[in-house]
Amino acid sequence: MKPYVSVEGIARRYGAMTIFEDVWFGIARGEFACLVGHSGCGKTTILNILAGLESPDEGAVIVDGTEISGPSLDRAVIFQGHALMPWMTAAGNVAFALSCRHRSWSRAQCDAAAREALKRVGLSHAADRKPAELSGGMKQRVGIARALALNPKMLLMDEPFSALDALTRGSLQDEVARLVAETQQTAFMITHDVDEAILLADRILLMSNGPGARIAEVVVNTLPKPRTRANLHHMPGYHALRDHVLDFLITRSKDFDAKAPPAGWSARAVPETRPALPLAAD
Amino acid sequence: MSQKVPFWRAATVSLLLLTVLLMAWEYAVLPVSGGGAEIDPEYAALLGQAAAQGGTTPMPGPSAIWKRLVELMADPFYVRGTNDQGIGVQIAYSLLRVGAGFGLAAIVAIPLGFLIGMSPLLNAALNPFIQVLRPVSPLAWMPLALYSIKDSAISAVFVIFICSIWPMLLNTAFGVASVRKEWLNVARTLEAGTWKTATRVILPAAAPTIVTGMRISIGIAWLVIVAAEMLVGGTGIGYWVWNQWNNLSIADIVIAILMIGLVGLALDRLLGLAANAVAWRE
């Protein structure tokens, strides 16, 4: 059976320069996948291709059996810089998205639903404020509320917390973990924060360094759910998992060579590893 | 420079400057007492007393101008035939022409600027025309307008139209072209459609720049109307100034200068209010 999202051999080239190529992976319905890699390997481009904002130079992305040809309300994006419209209030921003989703809804319906969505991210009190009057964390919460209010089939996140301070980032990560689990949301997220990936992702896709980047490894996160930042680092296997990903980022990401790949590696079927499991069960 | 000066302090200095200026002016134009050679009364009867004494029309002092101002303001809207109308009526004619020319220019410039801003091709194609026509003094169009329109009143409106179109056109195009990419991406992922993107995202994003263009335009239009009316004659504050020059009513000219300044200030403030209404900050 095909996964919900199937990325099939996409590539991005600028003239003779290949940023990434031969990238294949799938995301199952209800799965949370994280793409981790260094800057310059084309992570954001891959997310934009999934969003339909850019098209690949080669290959295709199949979602739910259909090749994507452009942006869709079914794939909501949480942008890196919150991307709120500064002339609309928090509720106005969410209501604008809702008015696009539900063309027949009245203004009052959109507004009520927007306030409901803001309530879910704990921002009822700030619904009538403009983005300029909100803190960075609150703005990103509005961005999350805007995406979730659309009730999308899939959530795409481009380093959504990278611009926030550590404390805010932590509480928002927990919140996204909760919201995504509540709604059984299929999600794809880009990050270079290893702990963020381990906290949120069911599967972590590790990308080698660009140019000519590939998906080098796929790490299955076997740590039990629900995971929170408070209990994550006490879980058995957490350190093995973290070390594995960190080792990749520090050394294996630059040593990976698609022309002389490690044994068992092929672009279409990248081997999965489960570093959090004790060796005996592997 | 950026230090805030208390209002009363600035006001005191302004008042002081004004008083000194007015007193110096009053003193400078005091008639020279005594002197005055004996004049043959017959010669004086022929030429008029002043001319016979070899004198010229005296520059009125502030007190004389004030007296004349009170006189004019007592009934600013009288109409006693085509060549004798109150200063209020003349200003109203000028405002009407500026309003018509500026309004027409806005109707043309803002939609066209929108198209130019959205289409790099149109921008490149129209740019040479705009660059050549923009620096042309609007009065240079006057003969052509008179020749083709054959109506002096409409020609004046046309001159206002042509001078106010450029700042609005260029500012609208610039504002539309520099709308943040991430907002456009939000609109695309929301499948907002062209019309909704234009009215709900691009227009409010570019509105401050557009209004700045309108503010520059109305300033230029108010500058140009005086010169245009001096040329076409008939009605308007520009014509009135020229008429008073022909009458050698220097006090009236000074009053007209003051009025033109005050009306220009009011127009600018009006657009300033509009700018505040559409302003947003991040």
GROMACS .gro file of C-alpha atoms in nm, chain A residues 51-53 71-74 77 79 81 83-88 96-97 99-100 103 132-133 146 150, chain B residues 179 182-193 196-197 200-202 204-205 278-282:
model
   50
   51ALA     CA    1   0.336   2.271   0.004
   52GLY     CA    2   0.307   2.322  -0.371
   53LEU     CA    3   0.477   2.663  -0.357
   71PRO     CA    4  -0.072   2.483  -0.307
   72SER     CA    5  -0.375   2.336  -0.135
   73LEU     CA    6  -0.581   2.412   0.173
   74ASP     CA    7  -0.541   2.044   0.264
   77VAL     CA    8   0.187   2.554   0.630
   79PHE     CA    9   0.595   2.937   0.832
   81GLY     CA   10   0.865   3.372   1.041
   83ALA     CA   11   0.389   3.529   0.831
   84LEU     CA   12   0.092   3.698   0.994
   85MET     CA   13  -0.060   3.996   0.814
   86PRO     CA   14   0.027   4.292   1.039
   87TRP     CA   15  -0.283   4.491   0.944
   88MET     CA   16  -0.519   4.222   1.072
   96PHE     CA   17  -0.906   3.529   0.680
   97ALA     CA   18  -0.777   3.173   0.647
   99SER     CA   19  -1.294   3.258   0.491
  100CYS     CA   20  -1.071   3.100   0.224
  103ARG     CA   21  -1.634   3.031   0.106
  132ALA     CA   22   0.287   4.397   1.653
  133GLU     CA   23   0.137   4.385   2.002
  146ARG     CA   24  -0.437   2.956   1.165
  150LEU     CA   25  -0.820   2.489   0.844
  461VAL     CA   26   0.466   4.311  -0.087
  464GLU     CA   27   0.575   3.527   0.270
  465TRP     CA   28   0.233   3.699   0.273
  466LEU     CA   29   0.182   3.603  -0.089
  467ASN     CA   30   0.283   3.248  -0.001
  468VAL     CA   31   0.028   3.245   0.280
  469ALA     CA   32  -0.238   3.357   0.032
  470ARG     CA   33  -0.128   3.087  -0.212
  471THR     CA   34  -0.138   2.807   0.045
  472LEU     CA   35  -0.483   2.931   0.146
  473GLU     CA   36  -0.591   2.915  -0.221
  474ALA     CA   37  -0.717   3.270  -0.173
  475GLY     CA   38  -0.753   3.339  -0.547
  478LYS     CA   39  -0.905   3.799  -0.268
  479THR     CA   40  -0.525   3.813  -0.269
  482ARG     CA   41  -0.717   4.142   0.125
  483VAL     CA   42  -0.340   4.100   0.108
  484ILE     CA   43  -0.172   4.317  -0.157
  486PRO     CA   44  -0.361   4.660   0.257
  487ALA     CA   45   0.009   4.573   0.241
  560VAL     CA   46  -0.406   5.258   0.661
  561ALA     CA   47  -0.073   5.241   0.847
  562TRP     CA   48   0.041   4.913   0.995
  563ARG     CA   49   0.351   4.818   1.183
  564GLU     CA   50   0.514   4.486   1.231
   0.00000   0.00000   0.00000
